[in-house]
mmCIF file of C-alpha atoms and ligand atoms in Angstrom:
data_model
loop_
_atom_site.group_PDB
_atom_site.id
_atom_site.type_symbol
_atom_site.label_atom_id
_atom_site.label_comp_id
_atom_site.label_asym_id
_atom_site.label_seq_id
_atom_site.Cartn_x
_atom_site.Cartn_y
_atom_site.Cartn_z
ATOM 1 C CA UNK A 13 17.458 -2.392 -8.402
ATOM 2 C CA UNK A 14 14.213 -0.614 -7.529
ATOM 3 C CA UNK A 15 11.040 -2.461 -8.373
ATOM 4 C CA UNK A 16 7.792 -0.639 -8.949
ATOM 5 C CA UNK A 17 5.858 -1.065 -5.748
ATOM 6 C CA UNK A 18 2.138 -1.684 -5.545
ATOM 7 C CA UNK A 19 0.407 -0.367 -2.483
ATOM 8 C CA UNK A 20 -2.869 -1.597 -1.043
ATOM 9 C CA UNK A 21 -4.623 0.411 1.635
ATOM 10 C CA UNK A 22 -7.389 -1.557 3.315
ATOM 11 C CA UNK A 23 -10.043 0.402 5.162
ATOM 12 C CA UNK A 24 -12.115 -1.591 7.633
ATOM 13 C CA UNK A 25 -13.255 -1.883 11.219
ATOM 14 C CA UNK A 26 -11.197 -5.062 11.773
ATOM 15 C CA UNK A 27 -7.539 -4.546 10.762
ATOM 16 C CA UNK A 28 -6.610 -7.800 12.517
ATOM 17 C CA UNK A 29 -8.929 -9.788 10.294
ATOM 18 C CA UNK A 30 -6.216 -9.887 7.631
ATOM 19 C CA UNK A 31 -3.344 -11.265 9.691
ATOM 20 C CA UNK A 32 -3.629 -14.877 8.508
ATOM 21 C CA UNK A 33 -4.213 -14.394 4.776
ATOM 22 C CA UNK A 34 -1.488 -11.737 4.443
ATOM 23 C CA UNK A 35 1.208 -13.441 6.528
ATOM 24 C CA UNK A 36 1.299 -16.743 4.673
ATOM 25 C CA UNK A 37 2.341 -18.091 1.324
ATOM 26 C CA UNK A 38 2.406 -16.004 -1.850
ATOM 27 C CA UNK A 39 1.061 -12.777 -0.359
ATOM 28 C CA UNK A 40 3.689 -12.928 2.397
ATOM 29 C CA UNK A 41 6.429 -13.594 -0.137
ATOM 30 C CA UNK A 42 5.319 -10.653 -2.284
ATOM 31 C CA UNK A 43 5.481 -8.382 0.774
ATOM 32 C CA UNK A 44 8.887 -9.743 1.798
ATOM 33 C CA UNK A 45 10.207 -9.232 -1.734
ATOM 34 C CA UNK A 46 9.033 -5.612 -1.590
ATOM 35 C CA UNK A 47 6.720 -6.034 -4.586
ATOM 36 C CA UNK A 48 3.622 -5.060 -2.639
ATOM 37 C CA UNK A 49 2.887 -3.123 0.515
ATOM 38 C CA UNK A 50 -0.341 -3.572 2.457
ATOM 39 C CA UNK A 51 -1.467 -1.022 5.016
ATOM 40 C CA UNK A 52 -4.399 -1.405 7.388
ATOM 41 C CA UNK A 53 -6.503 1.635 8.130
ATOM 42 C CA UNK A 54 -9.078 1.475 10.911
ATOM 43 C CA UNK A 55 -12.149 3.499 9.945
ATOM 44 C CA UNK A 56 -12.898 3.990 13.639
ATOM 45 C CA UNK A 57 -9.759 6.131 13.985
ATOM 46 C CA UNK A 58 -11.531 8.739 11.841
ATOM 47 C CA UNK A 59 -14.656 8.984 13.975
ATOM 48 C CA UNK A 60 -14.391 12.372 15.635
ATOM 49 C CA UNK A 61 -17.518 12.051 17.748
ATOM 50 C CA UNK A 62 -17.507 11.215 21.427
ATOM 51 C CA UNK A 63 -17.658 7.430 21.474
ATOM 52 C CA UNK A 64 -15.849 6.911 18.159
ATOM 53 C CA UNK A 65 -19.147 5.875 16.735
ATOM 54 C CA UNK A 66 -19.056 4.815 13.071
ATOM 55 C CA UNK A 67 -22.579 3.506 12.444
ATOM 56 C CA UNK A 68 -26.177 4.602 12.766
ATOM 57 C CA UNK A 69 -29.678 3.486 11.836
ATOM 58 C CA UNK A 70 -30.895 3.770 8.258
ATOM 59 C CA UNK A 71 -33.111 6.710 7.308
ATOM 60 C CA UNK A 72 -36.460 5.391 6.155
ATOM 61 C CA UNK A 73 -36.299 2.503 8.602
ATOM 62 C CA UNK A 74 -35.298 -1.103 8.185
ATOM 63 C CA UNK A 75 -33.026 -3.536 9.976
ATOM 64 C CA UNK A 76 -29.341 -3.143 10.788
ATOM 65 C CA UNK A 77 -26.899 -0.289 10.839
ATOM 66 C CA UNK A 78 -25.189 1.810 8.174
ATOM 67 C CA UNK A 79 -21.601 3.090 8.222
ATOM 68 C CA UNK A 80 -21.748 6.881 8.599
ATOM 69 C CA UNK A 81 -20.296 8.939 5.745
ATOM 70 C CA UNK A 82 -17.903 11.208 7.707
ATOM 71 C CA UNK A 83 -15.433 8.660 9.130
ATOM 72 C CA UNK A 84 -15.441 6.547 5.958
ATOM 73 C CA UNK A 85 -14.863 9.557 3.735
ATOM 74 C CA UNK A 86 -12.089 10.901 5.989
ATOM 75 C CA UNK A 87 -10.405 7.496 6.054
ATOM 76 C CA UNK A 88 -10.398 7.324 2.233
ATOM 77 C CA UNK A 89 -9.125 10.894 1.841
ATOM 78 C CA UNK A 90 -6.318 10.272 4.332
ATOM 79 C CA UNK A 91 -4.670 7.824 1.919
ATOM 80 C CA UNK A 92 -5.883 8.993 -1.513
ATOM 81 C CA UNK A 93 -3.405 10.403 -4.070
ATOM 82 C CA UNK A 94 -3.634 11.216 -7.805
ATOM 83 C CA UNK A 95 -2.689 7.623 -8.637
ATOM 84 C CA UNK A 96 -5.192 5.909 -6.367
ATOM 85 C CA UNK A 97 -8.132 3.814 -7.390
ATOM 86 C CA UNK A 98 -10.758 3.402 -4.676
ATOM 87 C CA UNK A 99 -12.815 0.222 -4.680
ATOM 88 C CA UNK A 100 -15.841 -0.572 -2.536
ATOM 89 C CA UNK A 101 -16.443 -4.312 -2.144
ATOM 90 C CA UNK A 102 -20.183 -4.951 -2.237
ATOM 91 C CA UNK A 103 -22.768 -7.325 -3.677
ATOM 92 C CA UNK A 104 -24.055 -4.336 -5.693
ATOM 93 C CA UNK A 105 -20.814 -4.084 -7.646
ATOM 94 C CA UNK A 106 -19.651 -5.419 -10.997
ATOM 95 C CA UNK A 107 -18.511 -9.016 -10.846
ATOM 96 C CA UNK A 108 -14.797 -9.599 -10.342
ATOM 97 C CA UNK A 109 -13.246 -11.487 -13.269
ATOM 98 C CA UNK A 110 -9.692 -12.390 -14.292
ATOM 99 C CA UNK A 111 -9.893 -9.545 -16.814
ATOM 100 C CA UNK A 112 -10.790 -7.055 -14.089
ATOM 101 C CA UNK A 113 -8.078 -8.425 -11.756
ATOM 102 C CA UNK A 114 -5.472 -7.971 -14.490
ATOM 103 C CA UNK A 115 -6.701 -4.433 -15.137
ATOM 104 C CA UNK A 116 -6.448 -3.540 -11.421
ATOM 105 C CA UNK A 117 -2.904 -4.970 -11.246
ATOM 106 C CA UNK A 118 -1.808 -2.039 -13.423
ATOM 107 C CA UNK A 119 -2.582 0.468 -10.655
ATOM 108 C CA UNK A 120 0.204 1.334 -8.228
ATOM 109 C CA UNK A 121 -2.246 2.205 -5.469
ATOM 110 C CA UNK A 122 -5.534 0.490 -4.664
ATOM 111 C CA UNK A 123 -7.737 1.570 -1.778
ATOM 112 C CA UNK A 124 -10.076 -1.225 -0.696
ATOM 113 C CA UNK A 125 -13.077 -0.142 1.324
ATOM 114 C CA UNK A 126 -14.646 -2.917 3.393
ATOM 115 C CA UNK A 127 -18.250 -2.362 4.427
ATOM 116 C CA UNK A 128 -19.806 -3.709 7.599
ATOM 117 C CA UNK A 129 -23.350 -4.113 8.922
ATOM 118 C CA UNK A 130 -25.732 -3.193 6.074
ATOM 119 C CA UNK A 131 -23.128 -1.228 4.120
ATOM 120 C CA UNK A 132 -21.919 2.377 3.798
ATOM 121 C CA UNK A 133 -23.882 5.577 3.277
ATOM 122 C CA UNK A 134 -24.487 5.926 -0.476
ATOM 123 C CA UNK A 135 -23.006 9.433 -0.557
ATOM 124 C CA UNK A 136 -19.524 8.069 0.187
ATOM 125 C CA UNK A 137 -19.815 5.842 -2.856
ATOM 126 C CA UNK A 138 -20.826 8.858 -4.945
ATOM 127 C CA UNK A 139 -18.054 11.130 -3.650
ATOM 128 C CA UNK A 140 -15.069 8.934 -2.902
ATOM 129 C CA UNK A 141 -15.389 5.546 -4.599
ATOM 130 C CA UNK A 142 -14.227 4.932 -8.182
ATOM 131 C CA UNK A 143 -15.549 1.430 -8.577
ATOM 132 C CA UNK A 144 -17.915 -0.935 -6.773
ATOM 133 C CA UNK A 145 -16.864 -4.565 -7.185
ATOM 134 C CA UNK A 146 -18.494 -7.836 -6.103
ATOM 135 C CA UNK A 147 -16.670 -11.152 -5.736
ATOM 136 C CA UNK A 148 -19.871 -13.125 -6.383
ATOM 137 C CA UNK A 149 -23.636 -13.208 -6.012
ATOM 138 C CA UNK A 150 -23.880 -13.672 -2.262
ATOM 139 C CA UNK A 151 -23.813 -11.474 0.828
ATOM 140 C CA UNK A 152 -20.998 -11.630 3.399
ATOM 141 C CA UNK A 153 -21.112 -10.283 6.945
ATOM 142 C CA UNK A 154 -18.361 -7.815 6.116
ATOM 143 C CA UNK A 155 -16.308 -6.748 3.136
ATOM 144 C CA UNK A 156 -12.976 -7.942 4.596
ATOM 145 C CA UNK A 157 -13.225 -11.401 3.063
ATOM 146 C CA UNK A 158 -14.075 -9.897 -0.321
ATOM 147 C CA UNK A 159 -11.048 -7.567 -0.059
ATOM 148 C CA UNK A 160 -8.788 -10.554 0.699
ATOM 149 C CA UNK A 161 -10.114 -12.351 -2.378
ATOM 150 C CA UNK A 162 -9.721 -9.315 -4.630
ATOM 151 C CA UNK A 163 -6.178 -8.555 -3.428
ATOM 152 C CA UNK A 164 -5.163 -12.167 -3.913
ATOM 153 C CA UNK A 165 -6.609 -12.323 -7.434
ATOM 154 C CA UNK A 166 -4.925 -9.015 -8.355
ATOM 155 C CA UNK A 167 -1.405 -9.724 -7.080
ATOM 156 C CA UNK A 168 -1.155 -12.832 -9.248
ATOM 157 C CA UNK A 169 -0.964 -10.435 -12.195
ATOM 158 C CA UNK A 170 1.793 -8.291 -10.686
ATOM 159 C CA UNK A 171 5.131 -9.397 -12.168
ATOM 160 C CA UNK A 172 7.349 -11.258 -9.710
ATOM 161 C CA UNK A 173 4.658 -12.459 -7.303
ATOM 162 C CA UNK A 174 4.403 -15.980 -8.718
ATOM 163 C CA UNK A 175 7.414 -18.227 -9.047
ATOM 164 C CA UNK A 176 6.801 -18.854 -12.722
ATOM 165 C CA UNK A 177 6.090 -15.645 -14.651
ATOM 166 C CA UNK A 178 3.475 -17.023 -17.013
ATOM 167 C CA UNK A 179 1.524 -19.011 -14.443
ATOM 168 C CA UNK A 180 -1.283 -16.437 -14.174
ATOM 169 C CA UNK A 181 -1.757 -16.416 -17.936
ATOM 170 C CA UNK A 182 -2.074 -20.177 -18.178
ATOM 171 C CA UNK A 183 -4.592 -20.547 -15.392
ATOM 172 C CA UNK A 184 -8.345 -20.880 -15.698
ATOM 173 C CA UNK A 185 -10.509 -18.075 -17.057
ATOM 174 C CA UNK A 186 -7.795 -16.044 -18.735
ATOM 175 C CA UNK A 187 -8.799 -17.755 -21.968
ATOM 176 C CA UNK A 188 -12.430 -18.330 -20.990
ATOM 177 C CA UNK A 189 -11.599 -21.938 -20.386
ATOM 178 C CA UNK A 190 -11.154 -24.007 -17.243
ATOM 179 C CA UNK A 191 -7.813 -25.537 -16.358
ATOM 180 C CA UNK A 192 -6.917 -29.087 -17.415
ATOM 181 C CA UNK A 193 -6.453 -31.843 -14.783
ATOM 182 C CA UNK A 194 -3.025 -32.138 -13.156
ATOM 183 C CA UNK A 195 -1.122 -35.152 -11.810
ATOM 184 C CA UNK A 196 2.037 -35.768 -9.796
ATOM 185 C CA UNK A 197 3.699 -38.735 -8.091
ATOM 186 C CA UNK A 198 2.875 -41.532 -7.513
ATOM 187 C CA UNK A 199 2.059 -42.960 -10.954
ATOM 188 C CA UNK A 200 -0.584 -45.202 -9.340
ATOM 189 C CA UNK A 201 -2.697 -43.908 -6.452
ATOM 190 C CA UNK A 202 -5.201 -46.353 -4.925
ATOM 191 C CA UNK A 203 -5.431 -48.138 -8.262
ATOM 192 C CA UNK A 204 -5.884 -44.960 -10.291
ATOM 193 C CA UNK A 205 -3.235 -44.416 -12.941
ATOM 194 C CA UNK A 206 -1.854 -41.170 -14.309
ATOM 195 C CA UNK A 207 -3.051 -40.794 -17.941
ATOM 196 C CA UNK A 208 -0.443 -42.478 -20.135
ATOM 197 C CA UNK A 209 0.024 -39.519 -22.475
ATOM 198 C CA UNK A 210 1.493 -37.452 -19.612
ATOM 199 C CA UNK A 211 4.251 -40.028 -19.182
ATOM 200 C CA UNK A 212 4.984 -40.222 -22.928
ATOM 201 C CA UNK A 213 7.379 -37.294 -23.131
ATOM 202 C CA UNK A 214 5.614 -36.206 -26.336
ATOM 203 C CA UNK A 215 5.028 -32.496 -25.707
ATOM 204 C CA UNK A 216 2.820 -31.945 -28.728
ATOM 205 C CA UNK A 217 0.520 -34.836 -27.759
ATOM 206 C CA UNK A 218 0.464 -33.655 -24.141
ATOM 207 C CA UNK A 219 -0.520 -30.131 -25.169
ATOM 208 C CA UNK A 220 -3.330 -31.495 -27.379
ATOM 209 C CA UNK A 221 -4.594 -33.784 -24.600
ATOM 210 C CA UNK A 222 -4.629 -30.938 -22.060
ATOM 211 C CA UNK A 223 -6.522 -28.660 -24.446
ATOM 212 C CA UNK A 224 -9.107 -31.357 -25.131
ATOM 213 C CA UNK A 225 -9.549 -32.141 -21.415
ATOM 214 C CA UNK A 226 -9.932 -28.464 -20.592
ATOM 215 C CA UNK A 227 -12.541 -27.963 -23.319
ATOM 216 C CA UNK A 228 -14.504 -31.082 -22.290
ATOM 217 C CA UNK A 229 -14.534 -29.988 -18.666
ATOM 218 C CA UNK A 230 -15.578 -26.454 -19.610
ATOM 219 C CA UNK A 231 -18.474 -27.700 -21.755
ATOM 220 C CA UNK A 232 -19.659 -29.965 -18.939
ATOM 221 C CA UNK A 233 -19.407 -27.641 -15.913
ATOM 222 C CA UNK A 234 -19.432 -24.176 -17.419
ATOM 223 C CA UNK A 235 -21.329 -24.216 -20.713
ATOM 224 C CA UNK A 236 -21.625 -20.424 -20.379
ATOM 225 C CA UNK A 237 -17.843 -20.170 -20.824
ATOM 226 C CA UNK A 238 -17.873 -22.788 -23.571
ATOM 227 C CA UNK A 239 -20.010 -20.519 -25.769
ATOM 228 C CA UNK A 240 -17.095 -18.082 -25.961
ATOM 229 C CA UNK A 241 -14.888 -21.013 -26.990
ATOM 230 C CA UNK A 242 -16.887 -22.212 -29.976
ATOM 231 C CA UNK A 243 -14.537 -20.519 -32.431
ATOM 232 C CA UNK A 244 -11.277 -21.785 -30.968
ATOM 233 C CA UNK A 245 -11.880 -25.554 -30.814
HETATM 234 C C1 58G B 501 -25.725 -5.605 1.386
HETATM 235 C C2 58G B 501 -25.166 -6.324 2.402
HETATM 236 C C3 58G B 501 -25.030 -4.513 0.880
HETATM 237 C C4 58G B 501 -18.951 -7.826 -0.651
HETATM 238 C C5 58G B 501 -23.951 -5.974 2.911
HETATM 239 C C6 58G B 501 -23.792 -4.163 1.385
HETATM 240 C C7 58G B 501 -19.240 -7.310 0.598
HETATM 241 C C8 58G B 501 -20.641 -9.471 -0.304
HETATM 242 C C9 58G B 501 -19.652 -8.915 -1.113
HETATM 243 C C10 58G B 501 -23.254 -4.878 2.403
HETATM 244 C C11 58G B 501 -20.251 -7.896 1.351
HETATM 245 C C12 58G B 501 -19.361 -9.479 -2.463
HETATM 246 C C13 58G B 501 -21.751 -4.783 4.369
HETATM 247 C C14 58G B 501 -21.023 -6.054 4.418
HETATM 248 C C15 58G B 501 -20.769 -5.036 2.231
HETATM 249 C C16 58G B 501 -21.929 -4.437 2.938
HETATM 250 C C17 58G B 501 -20.311 -6.177 3.110
HETATM 251 N N1 58G B 501 -20.912 -8.981 0.883
HETATM 252 N N2 58G B 501 -20.234 -10.319 -2.994
HETATM 253 N N3 58G B 501 -20.627 -7.441 2.550
HETATM 254 O O1 58G B 501 -18.360 -9.129 -3.035
#
């Protein structure tokens, strides 16, 4: 049986950065199962100048260094096909959401460009990048961490990566609502008891309780999400 494979090409200056996050747990299992393939591309390998230089100072002045367009562009074009979607991780991008992660899971080939220093030359974004995505309103020292987060969020929506097929659908945010609290053994932990309803065996009551807990929590911590929920209470 041949499964449809999803390929991720990660372009960065630190291919080893990803060893931990991609060799453990669910990402590792997805690779082992042959559901996804992750390839590391070192942007420096595409620097054709003498010292394999990939950065230079910004025109117009200012602090820091900018990734030069040639090596970045060549790196992208070395892996791009008709089915590729090229994403640049940057604080200037559109915010990553569960909806966006699900949408990206439909692509068989994602190219993730990780910036370093003060970012990449804008012309690469114009010529070779399809979408600029941000994982949140903060700046990181390099885009590698953002790529790890995006890949992880995306693969949860690829069939077969999670043990239980519907798990991604039931989790937080898919329905603009936070997850309900969860409990496991023991029934009493340091004097705190598991809510009685969860031990009742009454599935209808349990479902109602979870919904109510999730809505309460959402209204308290994320009233911005709760607005969307007004009509489904
Ligand atoms: C300003 C600073 C612009 C993604 C750095 C561009 C990447 C945050 C995110 C950069 C990132 C995010 C260089 C380092 C992109 C480049 C990279 N920081 N919020 N940093 O998703």
